[in-house]
PDB file of C-alpha atoms in Angstrom:
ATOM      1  CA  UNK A   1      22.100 -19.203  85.160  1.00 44.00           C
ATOM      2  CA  UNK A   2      23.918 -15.615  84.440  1.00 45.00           C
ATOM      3  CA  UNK A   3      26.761 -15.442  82.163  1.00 46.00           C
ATOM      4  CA  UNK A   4      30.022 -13.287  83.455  1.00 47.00           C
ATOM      5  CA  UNK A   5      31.492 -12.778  80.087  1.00 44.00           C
ATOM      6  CA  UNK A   6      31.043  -9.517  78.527  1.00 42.00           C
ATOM      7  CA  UNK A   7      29.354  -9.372  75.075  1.00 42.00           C
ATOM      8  CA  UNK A   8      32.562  -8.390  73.692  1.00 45.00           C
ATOM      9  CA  UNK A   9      34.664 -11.209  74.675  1.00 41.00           C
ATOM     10  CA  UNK A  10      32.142 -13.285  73.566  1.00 38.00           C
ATOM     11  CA  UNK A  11      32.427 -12.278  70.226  1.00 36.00           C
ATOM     12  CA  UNK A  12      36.263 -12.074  70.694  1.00 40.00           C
ATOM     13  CA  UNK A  13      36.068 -15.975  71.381  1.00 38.00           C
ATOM     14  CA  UNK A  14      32.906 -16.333  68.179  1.00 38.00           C
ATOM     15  CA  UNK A  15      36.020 -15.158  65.963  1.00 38.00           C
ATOM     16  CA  UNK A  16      39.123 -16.564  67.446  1.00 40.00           C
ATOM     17  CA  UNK A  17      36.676 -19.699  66.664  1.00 42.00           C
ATOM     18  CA  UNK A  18      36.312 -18.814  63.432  1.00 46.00           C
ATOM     19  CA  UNK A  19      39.705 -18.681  62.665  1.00 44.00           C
ATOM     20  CA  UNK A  20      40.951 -21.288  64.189  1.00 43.00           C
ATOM     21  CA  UNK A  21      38.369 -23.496  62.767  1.00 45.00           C
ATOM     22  CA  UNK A  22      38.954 -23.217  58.866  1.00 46.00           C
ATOM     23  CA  UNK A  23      42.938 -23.946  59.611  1.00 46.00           C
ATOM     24  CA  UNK A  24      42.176 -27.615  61.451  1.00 49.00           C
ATOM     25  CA  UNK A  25      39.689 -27.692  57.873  1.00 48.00           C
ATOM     26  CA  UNK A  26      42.393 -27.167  55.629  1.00 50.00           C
ATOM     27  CA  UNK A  27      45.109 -29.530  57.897  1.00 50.00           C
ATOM     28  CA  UNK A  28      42.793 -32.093  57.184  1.00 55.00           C
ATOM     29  CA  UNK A  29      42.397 -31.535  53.843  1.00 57.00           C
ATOM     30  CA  UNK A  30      46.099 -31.771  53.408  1.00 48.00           C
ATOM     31  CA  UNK A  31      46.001 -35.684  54.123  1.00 57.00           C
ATOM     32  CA  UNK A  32      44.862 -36.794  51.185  1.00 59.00           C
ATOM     33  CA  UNK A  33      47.573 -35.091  48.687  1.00 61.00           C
ATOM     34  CA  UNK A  34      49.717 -36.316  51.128  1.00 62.00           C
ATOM     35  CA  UNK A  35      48.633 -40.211  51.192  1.00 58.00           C
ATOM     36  CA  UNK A  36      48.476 -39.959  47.272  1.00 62.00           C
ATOM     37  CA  UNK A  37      52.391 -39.238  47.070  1.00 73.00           C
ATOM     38  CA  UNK A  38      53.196 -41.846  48.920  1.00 87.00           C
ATOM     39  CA  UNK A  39      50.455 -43.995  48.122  1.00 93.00           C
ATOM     40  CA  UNK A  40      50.158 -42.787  44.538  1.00 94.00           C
ATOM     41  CA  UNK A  41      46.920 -44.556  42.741  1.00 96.00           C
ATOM     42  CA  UNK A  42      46.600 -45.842  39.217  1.00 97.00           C
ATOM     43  CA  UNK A  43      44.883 -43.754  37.966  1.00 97.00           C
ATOM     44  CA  UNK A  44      42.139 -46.396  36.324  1.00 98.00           C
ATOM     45  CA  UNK A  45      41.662 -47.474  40.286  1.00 98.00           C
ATOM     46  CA  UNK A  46      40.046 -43.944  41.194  1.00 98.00           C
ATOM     47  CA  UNK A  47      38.893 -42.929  38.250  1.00 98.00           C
ATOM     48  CA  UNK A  48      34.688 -44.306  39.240  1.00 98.00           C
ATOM     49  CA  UNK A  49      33.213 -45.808  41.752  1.00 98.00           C
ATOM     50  CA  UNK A  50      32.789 -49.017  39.693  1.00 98.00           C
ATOM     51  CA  UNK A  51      36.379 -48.567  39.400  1.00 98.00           C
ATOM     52  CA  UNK A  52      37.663 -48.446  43.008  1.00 98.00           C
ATOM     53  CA  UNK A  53      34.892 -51.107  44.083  1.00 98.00           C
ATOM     54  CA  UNK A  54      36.868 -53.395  41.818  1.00 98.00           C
ATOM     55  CA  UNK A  55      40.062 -52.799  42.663  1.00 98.00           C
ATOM     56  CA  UNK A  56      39.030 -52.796  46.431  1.00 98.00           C
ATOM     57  CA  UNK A  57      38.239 -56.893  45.373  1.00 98.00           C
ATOM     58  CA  UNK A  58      41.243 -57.282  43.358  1.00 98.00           C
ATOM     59  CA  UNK A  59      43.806 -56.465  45.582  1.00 98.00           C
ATOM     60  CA  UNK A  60      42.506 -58.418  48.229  1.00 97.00           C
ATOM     61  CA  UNK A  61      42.025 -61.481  46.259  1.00 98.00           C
ATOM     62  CA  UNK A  62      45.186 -64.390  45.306  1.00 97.00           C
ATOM     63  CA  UNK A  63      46.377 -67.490  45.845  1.00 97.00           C
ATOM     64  CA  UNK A  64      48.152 -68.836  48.210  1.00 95.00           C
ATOM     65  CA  UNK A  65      51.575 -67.773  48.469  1.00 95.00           C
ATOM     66  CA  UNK A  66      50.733 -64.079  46.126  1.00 95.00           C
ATOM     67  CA  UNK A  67      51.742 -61.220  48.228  1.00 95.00           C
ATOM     68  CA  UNK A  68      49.026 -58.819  48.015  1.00 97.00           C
ATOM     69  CA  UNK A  69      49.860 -55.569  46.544  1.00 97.00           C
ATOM     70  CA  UNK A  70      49.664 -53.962  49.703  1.00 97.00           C
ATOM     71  CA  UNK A  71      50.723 -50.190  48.337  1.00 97.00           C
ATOM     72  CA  UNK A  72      47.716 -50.703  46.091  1.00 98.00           C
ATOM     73  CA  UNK A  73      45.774 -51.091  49.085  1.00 98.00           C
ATOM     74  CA  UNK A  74      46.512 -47.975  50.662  1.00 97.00           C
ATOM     75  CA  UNK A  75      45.901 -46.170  47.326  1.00 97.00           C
ATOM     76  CA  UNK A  76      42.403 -46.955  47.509  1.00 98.00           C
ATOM     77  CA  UNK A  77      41.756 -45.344  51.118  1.00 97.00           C
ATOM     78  CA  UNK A  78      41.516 -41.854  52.817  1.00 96.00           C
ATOM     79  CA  UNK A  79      44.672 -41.374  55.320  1.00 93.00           C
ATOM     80  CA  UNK A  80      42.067 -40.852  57.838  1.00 93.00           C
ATOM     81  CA  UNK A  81      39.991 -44.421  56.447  1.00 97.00           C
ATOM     82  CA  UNK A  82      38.877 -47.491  58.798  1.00 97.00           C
ATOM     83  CA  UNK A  83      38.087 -51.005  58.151  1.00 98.00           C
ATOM     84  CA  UNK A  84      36.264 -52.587  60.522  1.00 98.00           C
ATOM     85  CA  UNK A  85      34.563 -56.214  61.309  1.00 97.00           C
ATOM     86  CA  UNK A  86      31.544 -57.112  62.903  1.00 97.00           C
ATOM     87  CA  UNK A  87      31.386 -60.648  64.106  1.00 94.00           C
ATOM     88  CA  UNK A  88      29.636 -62.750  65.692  1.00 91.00           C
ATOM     89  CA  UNK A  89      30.754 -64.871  69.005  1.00 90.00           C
ATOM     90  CA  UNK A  90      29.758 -68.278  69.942  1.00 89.00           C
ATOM     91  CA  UNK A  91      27.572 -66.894  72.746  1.00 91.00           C
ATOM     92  CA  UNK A  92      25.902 -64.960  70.357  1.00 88.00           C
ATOM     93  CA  UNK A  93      26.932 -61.608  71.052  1.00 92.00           C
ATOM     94  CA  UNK A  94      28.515 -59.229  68.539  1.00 94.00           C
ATOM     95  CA  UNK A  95      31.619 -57.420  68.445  1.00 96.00           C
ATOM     96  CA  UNK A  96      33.355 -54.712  66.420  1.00 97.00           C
ATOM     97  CA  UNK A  97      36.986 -55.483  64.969  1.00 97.00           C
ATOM     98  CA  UNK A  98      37.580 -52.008  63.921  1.00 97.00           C
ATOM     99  CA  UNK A  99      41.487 -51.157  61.894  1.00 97.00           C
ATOM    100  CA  UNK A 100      43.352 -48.207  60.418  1.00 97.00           C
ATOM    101  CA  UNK A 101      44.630 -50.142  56.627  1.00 97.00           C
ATOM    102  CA  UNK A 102      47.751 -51.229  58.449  1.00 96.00           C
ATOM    103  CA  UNK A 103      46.173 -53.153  61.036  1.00 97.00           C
ATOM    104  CA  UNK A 104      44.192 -54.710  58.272  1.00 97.00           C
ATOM    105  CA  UNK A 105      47.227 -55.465  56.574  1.00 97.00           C
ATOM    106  CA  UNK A 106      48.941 -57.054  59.472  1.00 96.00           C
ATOM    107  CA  UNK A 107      46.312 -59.075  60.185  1.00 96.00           C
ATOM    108  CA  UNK A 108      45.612 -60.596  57.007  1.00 95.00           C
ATOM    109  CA  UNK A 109      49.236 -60.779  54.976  1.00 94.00           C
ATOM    110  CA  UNK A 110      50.179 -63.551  57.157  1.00 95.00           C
ATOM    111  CA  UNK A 111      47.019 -65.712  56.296  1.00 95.00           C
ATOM    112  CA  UNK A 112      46.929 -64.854  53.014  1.00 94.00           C
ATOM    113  CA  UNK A 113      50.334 -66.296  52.284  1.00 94.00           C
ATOM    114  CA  UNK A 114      48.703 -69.558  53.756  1.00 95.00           C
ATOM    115  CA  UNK A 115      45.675 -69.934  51.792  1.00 95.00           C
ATOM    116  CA  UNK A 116      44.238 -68.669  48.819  1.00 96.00           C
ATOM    117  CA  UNK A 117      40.964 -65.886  49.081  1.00 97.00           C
ATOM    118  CA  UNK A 118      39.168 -64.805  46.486  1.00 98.00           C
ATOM    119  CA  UNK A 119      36.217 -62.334  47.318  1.00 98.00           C
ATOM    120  CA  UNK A 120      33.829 -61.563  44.584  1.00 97.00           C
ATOM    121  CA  UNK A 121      31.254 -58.634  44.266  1.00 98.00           C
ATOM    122  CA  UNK A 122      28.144 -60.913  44.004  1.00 97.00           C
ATOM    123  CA  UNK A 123      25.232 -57.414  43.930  1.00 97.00           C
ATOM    124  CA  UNK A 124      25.153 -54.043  44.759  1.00 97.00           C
ATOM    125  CA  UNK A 125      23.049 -51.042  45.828  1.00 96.00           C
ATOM    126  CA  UNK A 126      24.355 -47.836  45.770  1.00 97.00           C
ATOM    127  CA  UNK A 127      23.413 -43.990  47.416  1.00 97.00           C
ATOM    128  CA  UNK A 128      24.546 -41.012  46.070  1.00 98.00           C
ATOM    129  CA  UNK A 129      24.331 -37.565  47.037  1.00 98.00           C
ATOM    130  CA  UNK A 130      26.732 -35.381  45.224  1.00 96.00           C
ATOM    131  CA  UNK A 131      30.649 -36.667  46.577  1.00 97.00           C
ATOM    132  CA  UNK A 132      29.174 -38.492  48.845  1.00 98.00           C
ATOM    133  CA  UNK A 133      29.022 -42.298  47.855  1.00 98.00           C
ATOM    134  CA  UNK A 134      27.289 -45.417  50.315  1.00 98.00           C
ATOM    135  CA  UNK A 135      27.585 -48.544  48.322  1.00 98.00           C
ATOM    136  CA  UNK A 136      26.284 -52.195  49.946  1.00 97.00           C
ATOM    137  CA  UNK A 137      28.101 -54.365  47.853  1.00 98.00           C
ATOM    138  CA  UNK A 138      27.252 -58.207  48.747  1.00 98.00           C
ATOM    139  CA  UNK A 139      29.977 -60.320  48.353  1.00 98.00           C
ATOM    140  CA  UNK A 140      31.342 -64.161  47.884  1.00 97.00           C
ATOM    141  CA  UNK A 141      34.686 -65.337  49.353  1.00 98.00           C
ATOM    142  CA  UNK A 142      36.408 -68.193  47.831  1.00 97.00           C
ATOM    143  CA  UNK A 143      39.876 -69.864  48.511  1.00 96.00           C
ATOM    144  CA  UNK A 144      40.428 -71.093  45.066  1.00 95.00           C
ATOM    145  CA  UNK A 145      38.510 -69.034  41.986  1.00 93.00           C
ATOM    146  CA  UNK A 146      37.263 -72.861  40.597  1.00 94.00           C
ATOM    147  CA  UNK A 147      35.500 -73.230  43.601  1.00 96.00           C
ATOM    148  CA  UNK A 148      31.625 -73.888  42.750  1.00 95.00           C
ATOM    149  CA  UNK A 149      30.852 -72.957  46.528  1.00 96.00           C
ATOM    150  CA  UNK A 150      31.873 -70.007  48.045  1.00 96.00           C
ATOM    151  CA  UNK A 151      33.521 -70.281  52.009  1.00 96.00           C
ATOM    152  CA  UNK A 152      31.716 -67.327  53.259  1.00 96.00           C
ATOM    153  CA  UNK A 153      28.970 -64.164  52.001  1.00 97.00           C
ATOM    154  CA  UNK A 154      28.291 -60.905  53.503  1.00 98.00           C
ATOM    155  CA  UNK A 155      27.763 -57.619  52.839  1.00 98.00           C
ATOM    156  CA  UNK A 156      30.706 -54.592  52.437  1.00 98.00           C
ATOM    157  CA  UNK A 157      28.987 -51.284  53.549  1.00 98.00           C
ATOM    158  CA  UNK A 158      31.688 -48.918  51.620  1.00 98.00           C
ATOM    159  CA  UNK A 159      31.650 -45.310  52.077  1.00 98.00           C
ATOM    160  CA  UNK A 160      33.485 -42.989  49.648  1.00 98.00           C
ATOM    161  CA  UNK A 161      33.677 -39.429  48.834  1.00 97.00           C
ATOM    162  CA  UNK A 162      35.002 -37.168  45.772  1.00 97.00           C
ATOM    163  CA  UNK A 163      37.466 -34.937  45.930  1.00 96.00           C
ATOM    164  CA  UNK A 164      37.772 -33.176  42.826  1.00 96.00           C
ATOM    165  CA  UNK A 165      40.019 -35.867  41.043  1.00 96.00           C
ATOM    166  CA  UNK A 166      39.177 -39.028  42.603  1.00 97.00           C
ATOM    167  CA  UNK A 167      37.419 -41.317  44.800  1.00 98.00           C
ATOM    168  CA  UNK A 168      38.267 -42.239  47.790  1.00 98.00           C
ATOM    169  CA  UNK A 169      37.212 -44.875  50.683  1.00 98.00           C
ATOM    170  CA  UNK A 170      36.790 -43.430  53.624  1.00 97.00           C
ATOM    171  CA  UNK A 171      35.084 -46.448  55.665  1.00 98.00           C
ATOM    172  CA  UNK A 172      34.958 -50.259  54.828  1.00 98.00           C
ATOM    173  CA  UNK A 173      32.979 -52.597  57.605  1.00 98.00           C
ATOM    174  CA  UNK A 174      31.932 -55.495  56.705  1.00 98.00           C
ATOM    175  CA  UNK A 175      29.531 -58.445  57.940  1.00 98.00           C
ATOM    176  CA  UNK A 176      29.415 -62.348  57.206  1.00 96.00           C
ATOM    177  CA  UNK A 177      26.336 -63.881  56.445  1.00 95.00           C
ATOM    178  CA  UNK A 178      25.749 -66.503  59.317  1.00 92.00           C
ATOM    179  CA  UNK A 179      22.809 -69.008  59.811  1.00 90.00           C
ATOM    180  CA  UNK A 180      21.536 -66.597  62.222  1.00 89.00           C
ATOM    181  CA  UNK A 181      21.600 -63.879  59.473  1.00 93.00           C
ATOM    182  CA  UNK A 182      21.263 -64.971  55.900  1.00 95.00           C
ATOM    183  CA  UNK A 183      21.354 -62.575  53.331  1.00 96.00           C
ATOM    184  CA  UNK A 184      18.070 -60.861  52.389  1.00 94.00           C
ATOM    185  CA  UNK A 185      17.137 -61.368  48.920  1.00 94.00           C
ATOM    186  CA  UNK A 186      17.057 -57.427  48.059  1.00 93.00           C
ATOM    187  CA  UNK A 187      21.227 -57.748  48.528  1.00 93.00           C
ATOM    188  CA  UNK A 188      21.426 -60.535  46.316  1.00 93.00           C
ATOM    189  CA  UNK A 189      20.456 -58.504  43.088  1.00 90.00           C
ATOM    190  CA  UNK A 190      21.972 -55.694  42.105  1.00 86.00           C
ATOM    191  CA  UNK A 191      19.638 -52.155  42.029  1.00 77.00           C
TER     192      UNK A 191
END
């Protein structure tokens, strides 16, 4: 195959390219000052990744009847941040729930002001490679905190990253443990 284009609007296009390229970088980078003013974090949420992992639980967790802190909630997370679900259908076949926080939020608020949920970090492994966090964080749901036996378990694959001041999550899915998938053992301890 022959290309018509001449060698110099080739590289016309090469550097048009890289202009245009580290702009769209630095929109993007933009978001995140912009989600913290009007999301602004505590800064004791952010501050770790032990940190944000627990106040990732906490927020989610109350009684019945609490309205979650839903502000909170949006600290935690990237503008650009998904939650998503993977269940399981009665046929057997799997689907992906996947929600920007606000979808989350709509989905859940309602239920939560019927019933209690309390979900507990049970084990974790974590990955790290420089901002770059992958945590696997096994956890128990409850809907009282007396409960002896938890509801539901599963497993919160939780993505985060480092900017310079603070953690961020950039990606929350999640999956329940179901008698066709219990929880290996190597989640159940943390390493």
């Amino acid at each position: 195959m022959r290309c018509s284009m001449s060698a110099g609007a080739m590289l016309a296009i090469v550097l048009v390219a890289g202009v245009v390229a580290p702009v769209q970088v630095q929109a993007q980078e933009a978001k995140p000052a912009a989600a913290a003013a009007q999301y602004p974090a505590k800064p004791a949420d952010v501050a770790s990744v032990d940190a944000i992992i627990a106040a990732l639980y906490d927020v989610i967790s109350g009684p019945a009847g609490k309205q979650r802190d839903w502000a909170r909630l949006h600290s935690l997370f990237s503008p650009e941040a998904r939650m998503s679900a993977i269940n399981q259908r009665k046929d057997g076949s799997v689907s992906l729930t996947a929600m920007k926080v606000d979808d989350y939020i709509a989905r859940t608020n309602k239920p939560f002001m019927e019933m209690g949920f309390f979900e507990t970090e049970l084990a974790r492994s974590t990955e790290t490679y420089g901002q770059l966090v992958h945590v696997f964080s096994t956890y128990e749901a409850r809907r009282a905190k007396e409960d002896v036996k938890p509801m539901m378990r599963g497993i919160n694959s939780i993505q985060l990253y480092h900017d310079g001041s603070r953690w961020w999550v950039t990606s929350l899915i999640w999956r329940a443990e179901d008698p066709s998938l219990p929880l290996p053992e190597r989640y159940l301890k943390s390493r």
